[in-house]
PDB file of C-alpha atoms in Angstrom:
ATOM      1  CA  GLU A  26      17.412  -3.519  11.069  1.00 67.00           C
ATOM      2  CA  ALA A  27      16.000  -0.100  10.225  1.00 82.00           C
ATOM      3  CA  GLY A  28      12.780   0.002   8.274  1.00 92.00           C
ATOM      4  CA  VAL A  29      11.890   2.054   5.242  1.00 95.00           C
ATOM      5  CA  THR A  30      12.105   5.743   6.062  1.00 95.00           C
ATOM      6  CA  GLN A  31      10.533   8.666   4.253  1.00 97.00           C
ATOM      7  CA  PHE A  32      11.150  12.374   4.478  1.00 97.00           C
ATOM      8  CA  PRO A  33       9.414  14.672   5.076  1.00 97.00           C
ATOM      9  CA  SER A  34       6.477  13.222   6.947  1.00 96.00           C
ATOM     10  CA  HIS A  35       4.296  16.109   5.870  1.00 97.00           C
ATOM     11  CA  SER A  36       4.731  18.839   3.268  1.00 98.00           C
ATOM     12  CA  VAL A  37       2.458  21.767   2.556  1.00 98.00           C
ATOM     13  CA  ILE A  38       3.194  23.720  -0.631  1.00 97.00           C
ATOM     14  CA  GLU A  39       1.413  26.107  -2.920  1.00 97.00           C
ATOM     15  CA  LYS A  40       0.211  25.212  -6.373  1.00 97.00           C
ATOM     16  CA  GLY A  41       3.016  25.711  -8.863  1.00 97.00           C
ATOM     17  CA  GLN A  42       5.830  25.051  -6.409  1.00 98.00           C
ATOM     18  CA  THR A  43       8.225  22.126  -6.466  1.00 98.00           C
ATOM     19  CA  VAL A  44       8.478  19.392  -3.849  1.00 98.00           C
ATOM     20  CA  THR A  45      10.930  16.535  -3.508  1.00 98.00           C
ATOM     21  CA  LEU A  46      10.094  13.472  -1.457  1.00 98.00           C
ATOM     22  CA  ARG A  47      12.796  11.105  -0.274  1.00 98.00           C
ATOM     23  CA  CYS A  48      12.725   7.400   0.490  1.00 98.00           C
ATOM     24  CA  ASP A  49      15.459   5.347   2.123  1.00 97.00           C
ATOM     25  CA  PRO A  50      14.826   1.635   1.625  1.00 97.00           C
ATOM     26  CA  ILE A  51      15.901  -1.175   3.890  1.00 96.00           C
ATOM     27  CA  SER A  52      19.591  -1.871   3.365  1.00 94.00           C
ATOM     28  CA  GLY A  53      20.173  -4.582   0.791  1.00 93.00           C
ATOM     29  CA  HIS A  54      16.787  -4.226  -0.867  1.00 95.00           C
ATOM     30  CA  ASP A  55      17.295  -3.841  -4.597  1.00 95.00           C
ATOM     31  CA  ASN A  56      13.597  -3.324  -5.316  1.00 96.00           C
ATOM     32  CA  LEU A  57      12.000   0.006  -4.508  1.00 97.00           C
ATOM     33  CA  TYR A  58       8.433   1.069  -5.201  1.00 97.00           C
ATOM     34  CA  TRP A  59       6.416   4.274  -5.005  1.00 98.00           C
ATOM     35  CA  TYR A  60       2.663   4.253  -4.396  1.00 98.00           C
ATOM     36  CA  ARG A  61       0.151   7.045  -3.804  1.00 97.00           C
ATOM     37  CA  ARG A  62      -3.164   7.339  -1.987  1.00 95.00           C
ATOM     38  CA  VAL A  63      -5.246  10.299  -3.077  1.00 94.00           C
ATOM     39  CA  MET A  64      -8.243  11.621  -1.121  1.00 83.00           C
ATOM     40  CA  GLY A  65      -8.861   8.434   0.852  1.00 81.00           C
ATOM     41  CA  LYS A  66      -9.156   6.357  -2.286  1.00 90.00           C
ATOM     42  CA  GLU A  67      -7.192   3.343  -3.450  1.00 93.00           C
ATOM     43  CA  ILE A  68      -3.458   3.174  -2.978  1.00 95.00           C
ATOM     44  CA  LYS A  69      -2.102   3.187  -6.525  1.00 96.00           C
ATOM     45  CA  PHE A  70       1.208   1.978  -7.869  1.00 96.00           C
ATOM     46  CA  LEU A  71       3.444   4.652  -9.370  1.00 97.00           C
ATOM     47  CA  LEU A  72       6.705   2.938 -10.271  1.00 96.00           C
ATOM     48  CA  HIS A  73       9.244   0.218  -9.563  1.00 96.00           C
ATOM     49  CA  PHE A  74      13.031   0.393  -9.443  1.00 96.00           C
ATOM     50  CA  VAL A  75      15.443  -2.474  -9.492  1.00 95.00           C
ATOM     51  CA  LYS A  76      18.661  -0.971  -8.200  1.00 95.00           C
ATOM     52  CA  GLU A  77      18.976   2.271 -10.163  1.00 95.00           C
ATOM     53  CA  SER A  78      16.893   1.159 -13.161  1.00 95.00           C
ATOM     54  CA  LYS A  79      13.217   1.953 -13.649  1.00 95.00           C
ATOM     55  CA  GLN A  80      11.467  -1.331 -14.399  1.00 94.00           C
ATOM     56  CA  ASP A  81       7.937  -0.020 -14.626  1.00 95.00           C
ATOM     57  CA  GLU A  82       6.776   3.590 -14.434  1.00 95.00           C
ATOM     58  CA  SER A  83       3.361   2.971 -15.926  1.00 94.00           C
ATOM     59  CA  GLY A  84       1.619   4.402 -12.879  1.00 94.00           C
ATOM     60  CA  MET A  85       3.264   7.821 -12.992  1.00 96.00           C
ATOM     61  CA  PRO A  86       0.411  10.311 -13.518  1.00 93.00           C
ATOM     62  CA  ASN A  87       2.169  12.677 -15.944  1.00 93.00           C
ATOM     63  CA  ASN A  88       5.483  14.288 -16.776  1.00 94.00           C
ATOM     64  CA  ARG A  89       5.328  16.598 -13.770  1.00 97.00           C
ATOM     65  CA  PHE A  90       6.520  13.624 -11.717  1.00 97.00           C
ATOM     66  CA  LEU A  91      10.149  12.523 -11.839  1.00 97.00           C
ATOM     67  CA  ALA A  92      11.591   9.661  -9.817  1.00 97.00           C
ATOM     68  CA  GLU A  93      15.257   8.896  -9.446  1.00 97.00           C
ATOM     69  CA  ARG A  94      17.349   6.364  -7.625  1.00 97.00           C
ATOM     70  CA  THR A  95      20.945   7.331  -8.141  1.00 86.00           C
ATOM     71  CA  GLY A  96      23.403   4.649  -7.084  1.00 88.00           C
ATOM     72  CA  GLY A  97      20.624   2.239  -6.335  1.00 86.00           C
ATOM     73  CA  THR A  98      20.211   3.386  -2.743  1.00 93.00           C
ATOM     74  CA  TYR A  99      17.749   6.078  -1.735  1.00 97.00           C
ATOM     75  CA  SER A 100      15.130   7.404  -4.119  1.00 98.00           C
ATOM     76  CA  THR A 101      13.564  10.798  -4.685  1.00 98.00           C
ATOM     77  CA  LEU A 102      10.229  11.705  -6.199  1.00 98.00           C
ATOM     78  CA  LYS A 103       9.970  15.248  -7.484  1.00 98.00           C
ATOM     79  CA  VAL A 104       6.721  16.959  -8.365  1.00 97.00           C
ATOM     80  CA  GLN A 105       7.206  20.055 -10.516  1.00 97.00           C
ATOM     81  CA  PRO A 106       5.050  22.086 -10.723  1.00 97.00           C
ATOM     82  CA  ALA A 107       2.633  20.768  -8.108  1.00 97.00           C
ATOM     83  CA  GLU A 108      -1.114  20.870  -8.774  1.00 97.00           C
ATOM     84  CA  LEU A 109      -4.010  20.606  -6.330  1.00 97.00           C
ATOM     85  CA  GLU A 110      -4.816  17.043  -7.429  1.00 96.00           C
ATOM     86  CA  ASP A 111      -1.338  15.902  -6.387  1.00 97.00           C
ATOM     87  CA  SER A 112      -2.353  16.120  -2.731  1.00 97.00           C
ATOM     88  CA  GLY A 113      -2.306  12.753  -1.010  1.00 97.00           C
ATOM     89  CA  VAL A 114      -0.082  10.319   0.844  1.00 96.00           C
ATOM     90  CA  TYR A 115       2.961   9.000  -0.986  1.00 97.00           C
ATOM     91  CA  PHE A 116       4.220   5.628   0.180  1.00 97.00           C
ATOM     92  CA  CYS A 117       7.555   4.049  -0.532  1.00 97.00           C
ATOM     93  CA  ALA A 118       8.207   0.320  -0.206  1.00 97.00           C
ATOM     94  CA  SER A 119      11.227  -1.910  -0.667  1.00 96.00           C
ATOM     95  CA  SER A 120      11.891  -5.629  -1.029  1.00 95.00           C
ATOM     96  CA  ARG A 121      14.743  -8.063  -1.646  1.00 93.00           C
ATOM     97  CA  GLY A 122      12.897  -9.685  -4.520  1.00 88.00           C
ATOM     98  CA  VAL A 123       9.536  -9.565  -6.240  1.00 87.00           C
ATOM     99  CA  LEU A 124       6.183 -10.654  -4.837  1.00 85.00           C
ATOM    100  CA  ALA A 125       5.964 -13.573  -7.243  1.00 83.00           C
ATOM    101  CA  GLY A 126       9.104 -14.939  -5.616  1.00 82.00           C
ATOM    102  CA  GLY A 127       7.518 -14.834  -2.197  1.00 83.00           C
ATOM    103  CA  TYR A 128       9.238 -11.655  -1.055  1.00 89.00           C
ATOM    104  CA  GLU A 129       7.370  -9.153   1.065  1.00 90.00           C
ATOM    105  CA  GLN A 130       7.227  -5.452   0.323  1.00 94.00           C
ATOM    106  CA  TYR A 131       8.004  -3.330   3.397  1.00 94.00           C
ATOM    107  CA  PHE A 132       6.355   0.055   3.502  1.00 95.00           C
ATOM    108  CA  GLY A 133       7.436   3.357   4.949  1.00 94.00           C
ATOM    109  CA  PRO A 134       5.103   5.609   6.968  1.00 93.00           C
ATOM    110  CA  GLY A 135       4.332   7.783   3.974  1.00 95.00           C
ATOM    111  CA  THR A 136       4.689  11.471   3.165  1.00 97.00           C
ATOM    112  CA  ARG A 137       1.495  13.476   3.341  1.00 96.00           C
ATOM    113  CA  LEU A 138       1.579  16.120   0.598  1.00 98.00           C
ATOM    114  CA  THR A 139      -0.868  18.996   0.708  1.00 97.00           C
ATOM    115  CA  VAL A 140      -1.000  21.374  -2.252  1.00 97.00           C
ATOM    116  CA  THR A 141      -2.935  24.594  -1.584  1.00 97.00           C
TER     117      THR A 141
ATOM    118  CA  GLY B  77      -6.945  -4.275 -15.422  1.00 82.00           C
ATOM    119  CA  ASP B  78      -6.716  -5.789 -11.975  1.00 89.00           C
ATOM    120  CA  SER B  79      -8.860  -4.179  -9.296  1.00 93.00           C
ATOM    121  CA  VAL B  80      -9.994  -4.644  -5.712  1.00 96.00           C
ATOM    122  CA  THR B  81     -13.277  -3.562  -4.171  1.00 96.00           C
ATOM    123  CA  GLN B  82     -13.630  -3.526  -0.427  1.00 95.00           C
ATOM    124  CA  MET B  83     -16.338  -2.644   2.012  1.00 87.00           C
ATOM    125  CA  GLU B  84     -16.602   1.057   2.650  1.00 85.00           C
ATOM    126  CA  GLY B  85     -16.207   2.333   6.152  1.00 86.00           C
ATOM    127  CA  PRO B  86     -15.910   3.654   8.602  1.00 95.00           C
ATOM    128  CA  VAL B  87     -16.731   0.716  10.824  1.00 96.00           C
ATOM    129  CA  THR B  88     -17.186   1.239  14.556  1.00 97.00           C
ATOM    130  CA  LEU B  89     -17.363  -1.729  16.913  1.00 97.00           C
ATOM    131  CA  SER B  90     -17.289  -2.489  20.603  1.00 97.00           C
ATOM    132  CA  GLU B  91     -14.520  -4.605  22.095  1.00 97.00           C
ATOM    133  CA  GLU B  92     -15.038  -8.356  21.678  1.00 97.00           C
ATOM    134  CA  ALA B  93     -17.363  -7.849  18.710  1.00 97.00           C
ATOM    135  CA  PHE B  94     -17.005  -9.853  15.488  1.00 98.00           C
ATOM    136  CA  LEU B  95     -15.403  -8.036  12.568  1.00 97.00           C
ATOM    137  CA  THR B  96     -15.872  -8.768   8.872  1.00 97.00           C
ATOM    138  CA  ILE B  97     -14.518  -6.633   6.049  1.00 97.00           C
ATOM    139  CA  ASN B  98     -15.626  -7.736   2.610  1.00 97.00           C
ATOM    140  CA  CYS B  99     -13.186  -7.758  -0.298  1.00 98.00           C
ATOM    141  CA  THR B 100     -13.737  -8.869  -3.893  1.00 97.00           C
ATOM    142  CA  TYR B 101     -11.328  -8.690  -6.777  1.00 96.00           C
ATOM    143  CA  THR B 102     -11.099  -8.715 -10.550  1.00 95.00           C
ATOM    144  CA  ALA B 103      -7.956 -10.102 -12.103  1.00 92.00           C
ATOM    145  CA  THR B 104      -6.599 -11.978 -15.060  1.00 86.00           C
ATOM    146  CA  GLY B 105      -4.735 -15.080 -14.075  1.00 82.00           C
ATOM    147  CA  TYR B 106      -4.272 -16.206 -10.492  1.00 85.00           C
ATOM    148  CA  PRO B 107      -3.077 -13.384  -8.275  1.00 92.00           C
ATOM    149  CA  SER B 108      -1.889 -13.581  -4.696  1.00 93.00           C
ATOM    150  CA  LEU B 109      -4.160 -11.830  -2.211  1.00 96.00           C
ATOM    151  CA  PHE B 110      -3.184  -9.753   0.814  1.00 96.00           C
ATOM    152  CA  TRP B 111      -4.531  -7.790   3.719  1.00 98.00           C
ATOM    153  CA  TYR B 112      -2.439  -4.844   4.886  1.00 97.00           C
ATOM    154  CA  VAL B 113      -3.053  -2.788   8.010  1.00 97.00           C
ATOM    155  CA  GLN B 114      -2.056   0.776   8.821  1.00 95.00           C
ATOM    156  CA  TYR B 115      -2.091   1.667  12.507  1.00 94.00           C
ATOM    157  CA  PRO B 116      -2.249   5.369  13.409  1.00 89.00           C
ATOM    158  CA  GLY B 117       1.034   7.125  12.633  1.00 85.00           C
ATOM    159  CA  GLU B 118       2.640   4.047  11.104  1.00 88.00           C
ATOM    160  CA  GLY B 119       3.291   2.589   7.663  1.00 88.00           C
ATOM    161  CA  LEU B 120       1.442  -0.236   5.974  1.00 92.00           C
ATOM    162  CA  GLN B 121       2.138  -3.655   7.443  1.00 94.00           C
ATOM    163  CA  LEU B 122       1.365  -7.008   5.920  1.00 95.00           C
ATOM    164  CA  LEU B 123      -1.324  -8.668   8.032  1.00 97.00           C
ATOM    165  CA  LEU B 124      -1.836 -11.895   6.105  1.00 97.00           C
ATOM    166  CA  LYS B 125      -1.726 -13.336   2.624  1.00 95.00           C
ATOM    167  CA  ALA B 126      -2.875 -16.263   0.485  1.00 95.00           C
ATOM    168  CA  THR B 127      -1.242 -17.345  -2.733  1.00 93.00           C
ATOM    169  CA  LYS B 128      -3.730 -19.803  -4.248  1.00 92.00           C
ATOM    170  CA  ALA B 129      -7.373 -20.791  -4.207  1.00 93.00           C
ATOM    171  CA  ASP B 130      -8.698 -22.182  -0.901  1.00 95.00           C
ATOM    172  CA  ASP B 131      -5.606 -21.034   1.011  1.00 96.00           C
ATOM    173  CA  LYS B 132      -6.363 -19.448   4.366  1.00 97.00           C
ATOM    174  CA  GLY B 133      -4.148 -16.674   5.639  1.00 97.00           C
ATOM    175  CA  SER B 134      -4.103 -15.976   9.359  1.00 97.00           C
ATOM    176  CA  ASN B 135      -2.304 -13.694  11.790  1.00 97.00           C
ATOM    177  CA  LYS B 136      -3.063 -11.958  15.115  1.00 96.00           C
ATOM    178  CA  GLY B 137      -6.478 -13.629  15.255  1.00 97.00           C
ATOM    179  CA  PHE B 138      -7.446 -12.413  11.778  1.00 98.00           C
ATOM    180  CA  GLU B 139      -8.307 -14.844   8.988  1.00 98.00           C
ATOM    181  CA  ALA B 140      -9.138 -14.650   5.293  1.00 98.00           C
ATOM    182  CA  THR B 141      -9.754 -17.419   2.747  1.00 98.00           C
ATOM    183  CA  TYR B 142      -8.971 -17.126  -0.960  1.00 97.00           C
ATOM    184  CA  ARG B 143     -12.252 -17.960  -2.722  1.00 96.00           C
ATOM    185  CA  LYS B 144     -11.741 -18.262  -6.448  1.00 93.00           C
ATOM    186  CA  GLU B 145     -15.375 -19.130  -7.200  1.00 94.00           C
ATOM    187  CA  THR B 146     -16.621 -15.898  -5.633  1.00 95.00           C
ATOM    188  CA  THR B 147     -13.415 -13.886  -6.299  1.00 96.00           C
ATOM    189  CA  SER B 148     -13.377 -12.878  -2.653  1.00 97.00           C
ATOM    190  CA  PHE B 149     -10.947 -12.569   0.262  1.00 98.00           C
ATOM    191  CA  HIS B 150     -13.023 -11.394   3.227  1.00 98.00           C
ATOM    192  CA  LEU B 151     -11.203 -10.508   6.457  1.00 98.00           C
ATOM    193  CA  GLU B 152     -12.611 -11.761   9.766  1.00 98.00           C
ATOM    194  CA  LYS B 153     -11.761 -11.593  13.443  1.00 98.00           C
ATOM    195  CA  GLY B 154     -13.857 -13.164  16.113  1.00 96.00           C
ATOM    196  CA  SER B 155     -13.190 -10.779  18.990  1.00 95.00           C
ATOM    197  CA  VAL B 156     -11.666  -7.371  18.304  1.00 97.00           C
ATOM    198  CA  GLN B 157      -9.657  -5.265  20.725  1.00 97.00           C
ATOM    199  CA  VAL B 158      -9.124  -1.523  20.950  1.00 97.00           C
ATOM    200  CA  SER B 159      -5.623  -2.112  19.560  1.00 96.00           C
ATOM    201  CA  ASP B 160      -7.176  -3.370  16.296  1.00 97.00           C
ATOM    202  CA  SER B 161      -8.295   0.165  15.460  1.00 97.00           C
ATOM    203  CA  ALA B 162      -6.625   0.876  12.120  1.00 97.00           C
ATOM    204  CA  VAL B 163      -7.163   1.192   8.376  1.00 96.00           C
ATOM    205  CA  TYR B 164      -7.326  -2.168   6.587  1.00 97.00           C
ATOM    206  CA  PHE B 165      -6.465  -2.562   2.910  1.00 97.00           C
ATOM    207  CA  CYS B 166      -7.202  -5.544   0.700  1.00 97.00           C
ATOM    208  CA  ALA B 167      -4.737  -6.005  -2.159  1.00 96.00           C
ATOM    209  CA  LEU B 168      -3.751  -8.331  -4.960  1.00 95.00           C
ATOM    210  CA  SER B 169      -0.476  -8.729  -6.787  1.00 93.00           C
ATOM    211  CA  ASP B 170       0.819  -9.644 -10.143  1.00 81.00           C
ATOM    212  CA  ASN B 171       4.518 -10.320 -10.453  1.00 85.00           C
ATOM    213  CA  TYR B 172       5.777  -7.294  -8.547  1.00 88.00           C
ATOM    214  CA  LYS B 173       3.156  -4.625  -7.937  1.00 92.00           C
ATOM    215  CA  LEU B 174       0.210  -4.403  -5.597  1.00 95.00           C
ATOM    216  CA  SER B 175      -3.285  -3.219  -6.461  1.00 95.00           C
ATOM    217  CA  PHE B 176      -5.144  -2.004  -3.393  1.00 96.00           C
ATOM    218  CA  GLY B 177      -8.708  -1.365  -2.394  1.00 95.00           C
ATOM    219  CA  ALA B 178      -9.760   1.993  -0.962  1.00 95.00           C
ATOM    220  CA  GLY B 179      -9.232   0.933   2.654  1.00 96.00           C
ATOM    221  CA  THR B 180     -11.667   0.454   5.520  1.00 96.00           C
ATOM    222  CA  THR B 181     -11.246   2.445   8.716  1.00 96.00           C
ATOM    223  CA  VAL B 182     -12.076   0.390  11.783  1.00 97.00           C
ATOM    224  CA  THR B 183     -12.533   1.913  15.227  1.00 97.00           C
ATOM    225  CA  VAL B 184     -12.952  -0.331  18.254  1.00 97.00           C
ATOM    226  CA  ARG B 185     -14.447   1.236  21.377  1.00 97.00           C
ATOM    227  CA  ALA B 186     -13.677   0.000  24.885  1.00 95.00           C
TER     228      ALA B 186
END
């Protein structure tokens, strides 16, 4: 079974440009999450999808970030326009069910975003 | 809100040394507690977990005990190997999302 994959592995863009990150969850996992680690600090929750619906986007930093999960399969996270403080590692995770139900979240390798 | 504080690194050890990484948490209710590990070039992997007070999680020689009275979940390993070099993250969960600490980078020298 393939794990969670993320593309690209690394992106370097200039301030003001647009970047789109992609996450392909494990097949059959209805739950998909985005997290972010900025400057070696805590990994912070961004949002949670169940199939194509956003269940919780309370962690999204501002309206420059847009996440989608069309068809309930892969997800994209767009940053437009990018700012310097958006630099960090963006992790995607997926699970069959929620943590409270005993289900594990499986993480991808992350996309390292550098905004110059 | 929920938060996790873990020992700052980096930590450098020799093979066969004893490793402890301290982790304390603040949470409402009774969260589950986790340790995740990120090996170089890889994604986060669940190392161990505990779901209630006094539970001990263990895996690959690592152990951590859920201590409600001290709100702690310290990670220990009695004899580390070079292959244990990684970044370790303590985390807690509510229903569906994880709250992580800042991570501790551990380097084990041969």
